[in-house]
Tab-separated table of C-alpha atoms and ligand atoms in Angstrom:
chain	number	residue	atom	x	y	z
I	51	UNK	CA	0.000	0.000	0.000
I	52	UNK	CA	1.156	3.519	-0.583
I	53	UNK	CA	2.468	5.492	1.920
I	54	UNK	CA	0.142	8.392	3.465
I	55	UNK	CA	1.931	11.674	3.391
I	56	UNK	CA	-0.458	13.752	4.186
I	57	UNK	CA	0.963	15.910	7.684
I	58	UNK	CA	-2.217	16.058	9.483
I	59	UNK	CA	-3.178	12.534	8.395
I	60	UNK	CA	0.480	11.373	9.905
I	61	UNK	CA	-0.024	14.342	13.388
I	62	UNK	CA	-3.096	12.216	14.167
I	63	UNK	CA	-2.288	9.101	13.552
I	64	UNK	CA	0.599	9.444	16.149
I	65	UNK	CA	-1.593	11.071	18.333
I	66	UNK	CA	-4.312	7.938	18.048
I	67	UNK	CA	-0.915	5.011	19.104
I	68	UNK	CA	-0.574	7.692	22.103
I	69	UNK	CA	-3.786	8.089	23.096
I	70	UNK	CA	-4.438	3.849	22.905
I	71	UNK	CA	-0.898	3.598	25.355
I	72	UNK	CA	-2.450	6.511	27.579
I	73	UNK	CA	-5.835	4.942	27.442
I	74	UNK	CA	-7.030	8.443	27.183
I	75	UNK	CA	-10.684	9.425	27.360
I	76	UNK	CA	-12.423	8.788	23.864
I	77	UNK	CA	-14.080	12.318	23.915
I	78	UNK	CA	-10.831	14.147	25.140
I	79	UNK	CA	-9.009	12.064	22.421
I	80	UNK	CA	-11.673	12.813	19.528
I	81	UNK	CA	-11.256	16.697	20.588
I	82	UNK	CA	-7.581	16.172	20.959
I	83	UNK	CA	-7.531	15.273	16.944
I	84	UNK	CA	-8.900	18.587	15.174
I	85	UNK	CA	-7.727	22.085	15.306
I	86	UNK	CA	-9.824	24.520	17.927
I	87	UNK	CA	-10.171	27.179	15.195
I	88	UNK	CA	-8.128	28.278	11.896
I	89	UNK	CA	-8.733	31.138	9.520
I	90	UNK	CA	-8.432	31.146	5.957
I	91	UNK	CA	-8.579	33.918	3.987
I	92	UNK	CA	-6.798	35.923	0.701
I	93	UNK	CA	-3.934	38.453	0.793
I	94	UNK	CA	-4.102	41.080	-2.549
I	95	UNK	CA	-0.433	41.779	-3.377
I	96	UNK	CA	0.248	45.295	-5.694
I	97	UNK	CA	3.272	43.567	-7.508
I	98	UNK	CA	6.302	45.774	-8.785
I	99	UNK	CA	4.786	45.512	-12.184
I	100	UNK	CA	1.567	47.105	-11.035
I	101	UNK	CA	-0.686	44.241	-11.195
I	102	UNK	CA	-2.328	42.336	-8.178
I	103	UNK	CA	-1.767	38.580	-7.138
I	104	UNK	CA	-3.901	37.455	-5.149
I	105	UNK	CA	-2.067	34.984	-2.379
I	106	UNK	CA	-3.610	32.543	0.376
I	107	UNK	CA	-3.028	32.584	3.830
I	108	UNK	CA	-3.878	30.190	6.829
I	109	UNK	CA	-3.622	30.387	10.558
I	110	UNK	CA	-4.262	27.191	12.598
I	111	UNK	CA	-4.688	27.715	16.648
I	112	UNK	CA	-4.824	24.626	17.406
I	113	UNK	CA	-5.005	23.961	20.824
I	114	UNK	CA	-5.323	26.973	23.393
I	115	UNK	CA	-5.510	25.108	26.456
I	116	UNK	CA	-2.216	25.564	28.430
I	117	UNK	CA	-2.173	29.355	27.286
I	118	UNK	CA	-2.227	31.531	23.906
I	119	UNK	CA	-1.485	29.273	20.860
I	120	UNK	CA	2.041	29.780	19.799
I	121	UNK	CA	4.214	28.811	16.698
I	122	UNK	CA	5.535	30.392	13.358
I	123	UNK	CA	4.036	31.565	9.760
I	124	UNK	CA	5.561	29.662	6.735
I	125	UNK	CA	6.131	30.978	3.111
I	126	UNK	CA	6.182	27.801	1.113
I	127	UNK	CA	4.909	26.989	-2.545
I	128	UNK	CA	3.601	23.493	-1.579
I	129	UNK	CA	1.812	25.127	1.915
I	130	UNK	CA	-1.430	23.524	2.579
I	131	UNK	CA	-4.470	23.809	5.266
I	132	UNK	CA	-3.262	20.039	6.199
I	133	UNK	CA	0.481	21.059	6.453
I	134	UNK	CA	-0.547	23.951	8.639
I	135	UNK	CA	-2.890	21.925	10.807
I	136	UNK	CA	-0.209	19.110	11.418
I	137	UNK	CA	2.437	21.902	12.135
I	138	UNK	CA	-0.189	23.385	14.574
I	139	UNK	CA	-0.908	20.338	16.335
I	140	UNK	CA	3.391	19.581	16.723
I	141	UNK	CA	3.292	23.001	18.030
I	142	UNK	CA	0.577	22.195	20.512
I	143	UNK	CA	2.663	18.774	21.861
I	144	UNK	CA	5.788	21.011	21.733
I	145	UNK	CA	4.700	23.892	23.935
I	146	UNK	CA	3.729	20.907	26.558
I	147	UNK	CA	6.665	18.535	26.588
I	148	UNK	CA	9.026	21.793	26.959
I	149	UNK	CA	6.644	23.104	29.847
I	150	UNK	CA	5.891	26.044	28.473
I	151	UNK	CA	2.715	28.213	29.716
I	152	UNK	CA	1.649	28.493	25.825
I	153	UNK	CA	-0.580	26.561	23.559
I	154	UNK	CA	0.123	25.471	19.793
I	155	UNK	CA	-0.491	27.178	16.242
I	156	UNK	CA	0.551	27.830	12.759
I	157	UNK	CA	0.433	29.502	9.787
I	158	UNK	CA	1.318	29.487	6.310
I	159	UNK	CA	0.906	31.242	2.593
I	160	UNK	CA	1.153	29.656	-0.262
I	161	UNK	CA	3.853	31.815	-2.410
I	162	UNK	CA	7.297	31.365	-3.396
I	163	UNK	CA	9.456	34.180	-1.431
I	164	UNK	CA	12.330	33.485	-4.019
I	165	UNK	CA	10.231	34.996	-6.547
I	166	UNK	CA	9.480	38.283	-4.420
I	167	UNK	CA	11.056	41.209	-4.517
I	168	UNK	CA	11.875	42.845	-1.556
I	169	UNK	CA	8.766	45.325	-1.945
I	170	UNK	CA	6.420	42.693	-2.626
I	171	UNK	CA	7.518	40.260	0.541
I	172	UNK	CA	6.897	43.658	2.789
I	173	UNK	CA	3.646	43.856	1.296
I	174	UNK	CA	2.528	40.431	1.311
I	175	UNK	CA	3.907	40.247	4.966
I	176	UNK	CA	1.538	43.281	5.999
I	177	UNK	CA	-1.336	41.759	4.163
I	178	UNK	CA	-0.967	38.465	6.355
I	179	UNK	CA	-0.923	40.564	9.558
I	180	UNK	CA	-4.251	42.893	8.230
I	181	UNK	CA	-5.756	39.827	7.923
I	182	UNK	CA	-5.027	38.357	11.328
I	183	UNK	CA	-4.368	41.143	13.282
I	184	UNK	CA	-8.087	40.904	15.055
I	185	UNK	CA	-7.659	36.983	15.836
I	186	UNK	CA	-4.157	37.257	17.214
I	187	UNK	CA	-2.577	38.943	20.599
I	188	UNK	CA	-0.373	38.559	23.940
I	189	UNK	CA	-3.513	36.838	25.591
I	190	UNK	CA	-4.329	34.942	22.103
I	191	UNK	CA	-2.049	33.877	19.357
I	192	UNK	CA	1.620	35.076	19.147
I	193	UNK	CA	3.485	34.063	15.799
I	194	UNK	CA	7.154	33.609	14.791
I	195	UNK	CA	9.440	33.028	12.397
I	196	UNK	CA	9.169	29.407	10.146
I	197	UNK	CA	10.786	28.575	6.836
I	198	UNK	CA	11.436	31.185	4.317
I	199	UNK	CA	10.307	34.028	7.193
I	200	UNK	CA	12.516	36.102	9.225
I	201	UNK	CA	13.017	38.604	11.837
I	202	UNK	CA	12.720	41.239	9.289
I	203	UNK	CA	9.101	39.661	8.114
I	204	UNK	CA	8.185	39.629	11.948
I	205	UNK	CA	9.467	43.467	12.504
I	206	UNK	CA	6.835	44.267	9.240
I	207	UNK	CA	3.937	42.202	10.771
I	208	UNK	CA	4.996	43.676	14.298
I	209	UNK	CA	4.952	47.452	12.695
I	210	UNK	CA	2.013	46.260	10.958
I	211	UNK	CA	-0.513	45.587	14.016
I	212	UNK	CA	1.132	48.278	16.386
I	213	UNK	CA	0.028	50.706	13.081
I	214	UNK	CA	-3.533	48.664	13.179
I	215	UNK	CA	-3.896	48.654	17.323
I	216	UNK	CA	-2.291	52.198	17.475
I	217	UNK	CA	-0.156	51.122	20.616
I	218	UNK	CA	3.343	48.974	20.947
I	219	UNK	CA	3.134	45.727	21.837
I	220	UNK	CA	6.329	43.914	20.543
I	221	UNK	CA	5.095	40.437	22.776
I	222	UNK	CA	3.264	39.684	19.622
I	223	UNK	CA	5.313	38.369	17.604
I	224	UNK	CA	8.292	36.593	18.210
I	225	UNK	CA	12.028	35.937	17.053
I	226	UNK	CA	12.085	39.698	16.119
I	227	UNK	CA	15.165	41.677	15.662
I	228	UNK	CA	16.486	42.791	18.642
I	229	UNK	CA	16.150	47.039	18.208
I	230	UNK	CA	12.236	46.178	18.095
I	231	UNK	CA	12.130	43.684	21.382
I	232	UNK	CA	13.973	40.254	19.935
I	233	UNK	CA	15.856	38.408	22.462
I	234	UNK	CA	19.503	37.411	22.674
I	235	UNK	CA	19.973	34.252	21.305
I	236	UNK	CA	16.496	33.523	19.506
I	237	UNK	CA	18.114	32.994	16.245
I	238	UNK	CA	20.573	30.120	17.282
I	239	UNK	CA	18.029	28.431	19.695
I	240	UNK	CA	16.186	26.450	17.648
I	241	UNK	CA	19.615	24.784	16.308
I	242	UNK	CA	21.217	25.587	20.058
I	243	UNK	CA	18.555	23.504	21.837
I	244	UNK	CA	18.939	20.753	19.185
I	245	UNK	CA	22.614	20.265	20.098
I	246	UNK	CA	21.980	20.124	23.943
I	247	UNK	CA	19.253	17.323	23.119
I	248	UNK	CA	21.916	15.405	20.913
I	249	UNK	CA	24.097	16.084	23.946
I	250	UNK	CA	22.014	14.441	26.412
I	251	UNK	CA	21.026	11.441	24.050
I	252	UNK	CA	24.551	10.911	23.312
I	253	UNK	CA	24.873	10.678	26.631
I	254	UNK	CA	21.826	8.144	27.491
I	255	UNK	CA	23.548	6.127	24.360
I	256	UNK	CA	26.998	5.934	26.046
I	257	UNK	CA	28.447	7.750	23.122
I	258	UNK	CA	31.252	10.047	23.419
I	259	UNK	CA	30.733	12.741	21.172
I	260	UNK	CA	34.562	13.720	19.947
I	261	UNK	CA	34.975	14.313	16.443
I	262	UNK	CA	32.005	12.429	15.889
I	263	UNK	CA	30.488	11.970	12.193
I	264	UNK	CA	27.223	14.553	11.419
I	265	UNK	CA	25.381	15.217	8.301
I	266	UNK	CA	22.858	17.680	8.202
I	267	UNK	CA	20.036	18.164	5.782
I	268	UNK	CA	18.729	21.927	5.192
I	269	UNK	CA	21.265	25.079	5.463
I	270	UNK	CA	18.489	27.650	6.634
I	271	UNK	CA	18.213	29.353	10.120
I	272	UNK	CA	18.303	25.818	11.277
I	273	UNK	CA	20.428	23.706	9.636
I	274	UNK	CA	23.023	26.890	8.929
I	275	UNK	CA	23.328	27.198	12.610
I	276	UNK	CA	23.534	23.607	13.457
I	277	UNK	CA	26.580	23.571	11.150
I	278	UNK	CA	28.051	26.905	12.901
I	279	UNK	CA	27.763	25.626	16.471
I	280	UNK	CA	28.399	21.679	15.949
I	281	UNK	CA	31.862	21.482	16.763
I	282	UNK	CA	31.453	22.999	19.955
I	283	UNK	CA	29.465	19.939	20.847
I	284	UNK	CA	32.165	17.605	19.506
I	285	UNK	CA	30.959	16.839	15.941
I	286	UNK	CA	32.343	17.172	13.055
I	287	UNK	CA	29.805	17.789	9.749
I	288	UNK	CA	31.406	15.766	7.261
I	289	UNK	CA	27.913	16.913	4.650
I	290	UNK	CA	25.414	19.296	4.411
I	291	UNK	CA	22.577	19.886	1.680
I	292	UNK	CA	20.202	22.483	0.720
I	293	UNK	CA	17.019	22.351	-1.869
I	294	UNK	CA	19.403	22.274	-4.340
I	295	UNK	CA	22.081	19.528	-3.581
I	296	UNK	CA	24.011	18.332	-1.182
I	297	UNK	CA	28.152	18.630	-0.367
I	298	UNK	CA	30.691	15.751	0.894
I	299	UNK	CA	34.174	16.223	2.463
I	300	UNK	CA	35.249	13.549	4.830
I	301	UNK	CA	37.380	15.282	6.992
I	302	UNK	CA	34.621	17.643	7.834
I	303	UNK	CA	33.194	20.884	6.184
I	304	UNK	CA	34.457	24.336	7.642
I	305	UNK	CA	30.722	26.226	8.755
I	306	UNK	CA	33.008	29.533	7.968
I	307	UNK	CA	33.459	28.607	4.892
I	308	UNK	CA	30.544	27.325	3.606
I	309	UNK	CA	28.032	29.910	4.916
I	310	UNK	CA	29.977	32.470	3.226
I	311	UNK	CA	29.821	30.604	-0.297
I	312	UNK	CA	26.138	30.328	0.497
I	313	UNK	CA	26.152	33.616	1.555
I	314	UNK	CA	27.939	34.505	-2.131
I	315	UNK	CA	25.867	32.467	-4.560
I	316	UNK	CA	22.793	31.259	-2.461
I	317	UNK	CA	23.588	27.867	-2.361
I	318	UNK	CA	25.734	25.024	-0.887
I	319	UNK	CA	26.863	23.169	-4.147
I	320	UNK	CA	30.110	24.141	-5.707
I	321	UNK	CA	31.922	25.037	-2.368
I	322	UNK	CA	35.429	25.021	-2.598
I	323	UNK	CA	36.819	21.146	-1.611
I	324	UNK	CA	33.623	19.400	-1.535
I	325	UNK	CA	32.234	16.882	-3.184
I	326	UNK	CA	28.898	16.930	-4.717
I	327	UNK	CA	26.367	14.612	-4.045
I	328	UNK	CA	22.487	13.968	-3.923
I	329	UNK	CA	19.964	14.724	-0.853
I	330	UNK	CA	19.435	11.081	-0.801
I	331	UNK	CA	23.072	10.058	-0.248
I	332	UNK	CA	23.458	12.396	2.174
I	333	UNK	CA	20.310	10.617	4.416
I	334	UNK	CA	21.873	7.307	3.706
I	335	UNK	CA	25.796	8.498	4.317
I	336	UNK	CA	27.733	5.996	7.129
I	337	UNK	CA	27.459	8.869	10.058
I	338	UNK	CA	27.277	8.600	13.863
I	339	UNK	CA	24.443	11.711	13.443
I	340	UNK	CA	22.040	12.269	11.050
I	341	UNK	CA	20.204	15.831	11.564
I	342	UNK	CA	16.844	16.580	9.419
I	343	UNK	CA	16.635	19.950	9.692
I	344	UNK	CA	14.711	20.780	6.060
I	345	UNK	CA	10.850	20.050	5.845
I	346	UNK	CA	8.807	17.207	6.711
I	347	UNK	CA	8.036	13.362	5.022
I	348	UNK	CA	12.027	13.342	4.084
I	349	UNK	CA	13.076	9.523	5.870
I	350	UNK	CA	10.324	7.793	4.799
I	351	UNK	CA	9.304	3.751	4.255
I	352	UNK	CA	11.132	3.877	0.862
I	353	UNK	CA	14.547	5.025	2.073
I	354	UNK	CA	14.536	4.793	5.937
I	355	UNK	CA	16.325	0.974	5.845
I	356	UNK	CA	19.056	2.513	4.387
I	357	UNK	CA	19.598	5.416	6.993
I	358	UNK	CA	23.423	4.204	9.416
I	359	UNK	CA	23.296	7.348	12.155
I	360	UNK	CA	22.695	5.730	15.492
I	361	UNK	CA	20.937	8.838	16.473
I	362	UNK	CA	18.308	10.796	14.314
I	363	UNK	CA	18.186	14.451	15.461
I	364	UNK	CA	14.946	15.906	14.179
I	365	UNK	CA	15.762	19.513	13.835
I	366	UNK	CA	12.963	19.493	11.228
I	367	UNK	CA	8.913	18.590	11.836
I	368	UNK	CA	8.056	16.031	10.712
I	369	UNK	CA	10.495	14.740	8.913
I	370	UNK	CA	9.979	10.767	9.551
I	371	UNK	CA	6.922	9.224	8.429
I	372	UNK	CA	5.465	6.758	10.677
I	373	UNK	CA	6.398	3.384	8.204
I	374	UNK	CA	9.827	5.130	8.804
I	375	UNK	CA	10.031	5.269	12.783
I	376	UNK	CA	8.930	1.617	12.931
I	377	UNK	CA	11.870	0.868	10.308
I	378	UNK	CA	14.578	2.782	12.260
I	379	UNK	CA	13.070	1.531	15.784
I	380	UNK	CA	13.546	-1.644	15.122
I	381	UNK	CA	17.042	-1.403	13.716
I	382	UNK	CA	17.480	0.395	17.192
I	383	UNK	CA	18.423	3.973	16.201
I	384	UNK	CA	17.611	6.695	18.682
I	385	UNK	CA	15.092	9.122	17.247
I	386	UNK	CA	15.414	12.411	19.077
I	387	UNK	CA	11.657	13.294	18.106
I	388	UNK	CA	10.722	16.648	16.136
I	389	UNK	CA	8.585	18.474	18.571
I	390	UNK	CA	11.079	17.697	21.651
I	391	UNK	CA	14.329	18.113	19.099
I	392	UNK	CA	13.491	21.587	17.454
I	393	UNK	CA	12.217	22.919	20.487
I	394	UNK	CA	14.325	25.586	21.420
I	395	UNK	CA	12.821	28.185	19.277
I	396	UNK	CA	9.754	28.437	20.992
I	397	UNK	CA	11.209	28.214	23.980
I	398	UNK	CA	13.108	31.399	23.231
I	399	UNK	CA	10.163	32.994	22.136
I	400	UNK	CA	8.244	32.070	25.249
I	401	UNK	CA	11.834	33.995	26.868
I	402	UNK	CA	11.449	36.845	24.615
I	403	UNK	CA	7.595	37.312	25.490
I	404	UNK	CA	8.284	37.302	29.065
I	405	UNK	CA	11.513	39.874	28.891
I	406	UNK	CA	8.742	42.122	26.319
I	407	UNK	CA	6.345	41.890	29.303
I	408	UNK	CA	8.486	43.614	31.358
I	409	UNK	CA	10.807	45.354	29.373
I	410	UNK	CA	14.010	44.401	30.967
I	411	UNK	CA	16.586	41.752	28.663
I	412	UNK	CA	18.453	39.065	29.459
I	413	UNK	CA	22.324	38.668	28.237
I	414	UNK	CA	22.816	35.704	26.354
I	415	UNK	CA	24.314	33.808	28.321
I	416	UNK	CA	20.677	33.820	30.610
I	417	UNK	CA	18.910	32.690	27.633
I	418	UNK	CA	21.449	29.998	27.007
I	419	UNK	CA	21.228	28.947	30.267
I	420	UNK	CA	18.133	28.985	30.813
I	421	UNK	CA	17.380	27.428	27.355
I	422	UNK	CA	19.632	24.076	28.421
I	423	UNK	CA	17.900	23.316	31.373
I	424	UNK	CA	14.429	23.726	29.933
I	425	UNK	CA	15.249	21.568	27.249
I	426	UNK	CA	17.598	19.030	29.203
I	427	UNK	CA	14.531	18.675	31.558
I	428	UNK	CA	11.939	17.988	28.237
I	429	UNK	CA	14.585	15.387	27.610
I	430	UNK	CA	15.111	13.602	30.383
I	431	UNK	CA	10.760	13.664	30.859
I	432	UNK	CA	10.588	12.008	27.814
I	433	UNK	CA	13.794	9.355	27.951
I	434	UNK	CA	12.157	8.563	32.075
I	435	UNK	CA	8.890	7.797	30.096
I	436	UNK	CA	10.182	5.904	26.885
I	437	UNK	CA	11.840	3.349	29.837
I	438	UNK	CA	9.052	3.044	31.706
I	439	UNK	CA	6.854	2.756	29.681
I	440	UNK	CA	8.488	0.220	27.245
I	441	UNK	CA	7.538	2.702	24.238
I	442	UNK	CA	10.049	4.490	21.645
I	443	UNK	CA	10.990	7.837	22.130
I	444	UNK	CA	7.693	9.066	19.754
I	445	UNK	CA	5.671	7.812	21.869
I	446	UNK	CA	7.063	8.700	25.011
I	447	UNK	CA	7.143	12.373	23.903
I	448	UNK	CA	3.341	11.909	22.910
I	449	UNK	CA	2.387	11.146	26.314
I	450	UNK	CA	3.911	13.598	28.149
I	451	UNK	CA	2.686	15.918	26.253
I	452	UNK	CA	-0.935	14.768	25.406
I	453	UNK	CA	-1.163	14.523	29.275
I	454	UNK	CA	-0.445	17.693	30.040
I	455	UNK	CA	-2.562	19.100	27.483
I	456	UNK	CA	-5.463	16.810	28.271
I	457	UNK	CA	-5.205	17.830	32.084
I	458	UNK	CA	-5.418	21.711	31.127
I	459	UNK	CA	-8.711	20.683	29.288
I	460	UNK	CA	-10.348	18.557	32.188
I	461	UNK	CA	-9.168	21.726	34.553
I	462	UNK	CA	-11.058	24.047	32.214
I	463	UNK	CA	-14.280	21.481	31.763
I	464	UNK	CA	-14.027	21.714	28.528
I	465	UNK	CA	-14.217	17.899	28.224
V	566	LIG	N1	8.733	27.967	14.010
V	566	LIG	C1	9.376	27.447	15.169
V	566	LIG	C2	8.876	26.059	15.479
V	566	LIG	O1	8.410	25.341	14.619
V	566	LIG	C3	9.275	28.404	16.352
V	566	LIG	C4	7.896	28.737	16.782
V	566	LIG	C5	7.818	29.870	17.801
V	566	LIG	O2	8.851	30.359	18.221
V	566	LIG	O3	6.695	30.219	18.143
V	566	LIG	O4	8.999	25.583	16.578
């Protein structure tokens, strides 16, 4: 049979093998499995050339439970209501595993931002934000930065609903730039937080990590800043790949030098002493580490057999399908799973919502710190709960979190 692909098909189907370990409630878990509310609605563009394009735009709050529903806005060309819902619903289980007082959402518009000028991307970012700004808030819905968006996109949607509301509020968005109310560190986290979860893994593994083998798919905010802070954690990136291609050099790539060719033409391919090779050798390369950190459905039941890394570091969501956890469970590699792996952005934002609140900023270092025991502590919850409960690490993750979620909802009576 064909695999599904479909996100939100694949978000509750992992939430329906949690729900049968937790033996939740069959009304809490039929509630658990849609979105609370998402908008959908059309964004008029004036192009450069004077015509308008007409874009669409979703936001997904999924689950509002624990506090105001929280996650980023994606430019994509493939976006879709499902891709937004399943993103909203990770969001949701990510908040809760990390212990954060915030709920889970999403949004997306379907566009290509390569094709945008600079002009047009302000525009279409404002447009997203007009059509929002009513649904969203401190107390409501805070967005932040996804793939393809930025903290210059989140300073135009800030400007955009402080022009709207006619007051400042920077708490409203987050991963801003730090002149308008961004935090220290909030770029780097969502990579940062990654390494200290590899870190701890490593460590529940018995695995040294010196010099140890990495490859890492995706060279945005996330993958770009895995590469820049990996050897500080004792690995050594021997490939990295982008939309494009992928590059090879055994003896490890220098992040200096590579982000600057990217940097120069855009892409990773063609850097100087590298080899070139395909997005699919990189998955299947003979490394200690394998990091996802592009889009989702990328190990699937087609290639996941092939995968070596003893430890799967899902920078990305969703990137393994579930034929493709069963596959690398039972060859016994430790999945580090999405929503616990990738969650040090949001837990940066939740830092740079509370320093907006009261308008006094943390040095880096406090975010840092704070950041690796938040996360360490997610970790550890979920590695207690994958022993003792016999399940993988998927699971385990799942039932922390649905639990926690589930409990905010019998508090509030709403089930
Ligand atoms: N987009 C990031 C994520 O998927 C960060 C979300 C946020 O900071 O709200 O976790």
């Amino acid at each position: 049979m064909k695999e599904n692909l479909n996100p939100f098909a694949i978000a509750q189907a992992q939430l329906d093998e949690a729900a049968a370990v937790l033996q939740l409630d069959p009304d809490m878990h039929a509630f658990l499995r849609e979105p609370m509310r998402e908008f959908h609605f059309t964004i008029p563009v004036r192009m450069d050339d004077g015509r308008t394009q007409t874009f669409k735009g979703f936001r997904v709050q999924y689950n509002d439970a624990r506090g105001p529903a929280k996650g980023g806005i994606r430019f994509h060309p493939d976006e879709t209501i499902d891709t937004v819902r399943a993103l909203a619903a990770w969001m949701t289980w990510k908040t809760a595993v990390s212990d954060i007082p915030l709920g889970g959402g999403k949004g997306g518009v379907i566009c290509n931002p390569r094709e945008l000028s600079q002009g047009e991307l302000e525009r279409l970012s404002r447009g997203y934000m007009r059509n929002i700004a009513r649904h969203i808030g401190i107390t409501q819905d805070v967005p932040a930065p996804d793939v393809n968006t930025n903290p210059q996109i989140m300073a135009w949607m800030l400007d955009e609903y402080e022009t709207l509301m006619g007051w400042h509020e920077p708490g409203v968005i987050t991963g801003k730039p730090l002149p308008l109310g961004g935090s220290q560190g909030r770029t780097p986290a969502t990579a940062l937080g990654g390494l200290f979860t590899i870190r701890e893994a490593a460590r529940v593994k018995g695995m040294t990590l010196n010099d140890t083998t990495c490859a890492i798919q995706g060279y945005g905010n996330v993958g770009g800043n895995a590469h820049q802070l990996a050897a500080q954690f004792g690995l050594k990136v021997v490939a990295v790949s982008d939309e494009f291609g992928a590059i090879y050099n055994a003896h490890g790539l220098d992040p200096k030098v590579v982000s600057e060719h990217v940097r120069r033409t855009g892409k990773v391919i063609n850097c100087p002493e590298t080899e070139e090779i395909s997005n699919s050798e990189l998955l299947e390369l003979p490394v200690e580490i394998l990091i996802p950190a592009a889009i989702e459905n990328q190990l699937t039941g087609q290639n996941a057999d092939r995968v070596k890394a003893k430890i799967v570091a899902e920078l990305a969501n969703g990137p393994t399908t579930p034929e493709a956890d069963n596959i690398l469970n039972d060859k016994g590699v430790y999945i580090i799973p999405d929503f616990l792996c990738n969650a040090g952005g949001v837990i940066v934002s939740y830092f740079e919502m509370v320093q907006n609140g009261y308008q006094f900023y943390w040095d880096e270092g406090m975010v840092t710190e704070r950041l690796d025991r938040k996360i360490t502590t997610a970790f550890q919850a979920v590695d207690a709960m994958s022993l003792s409960k016999k399940v993988d690490t998927r699971v385990a993750a799942y039932l922390v979190a649905v639990d926690r979620v589930a409990e905010a909802v019998r508090l509030r009576g709403w089930v």
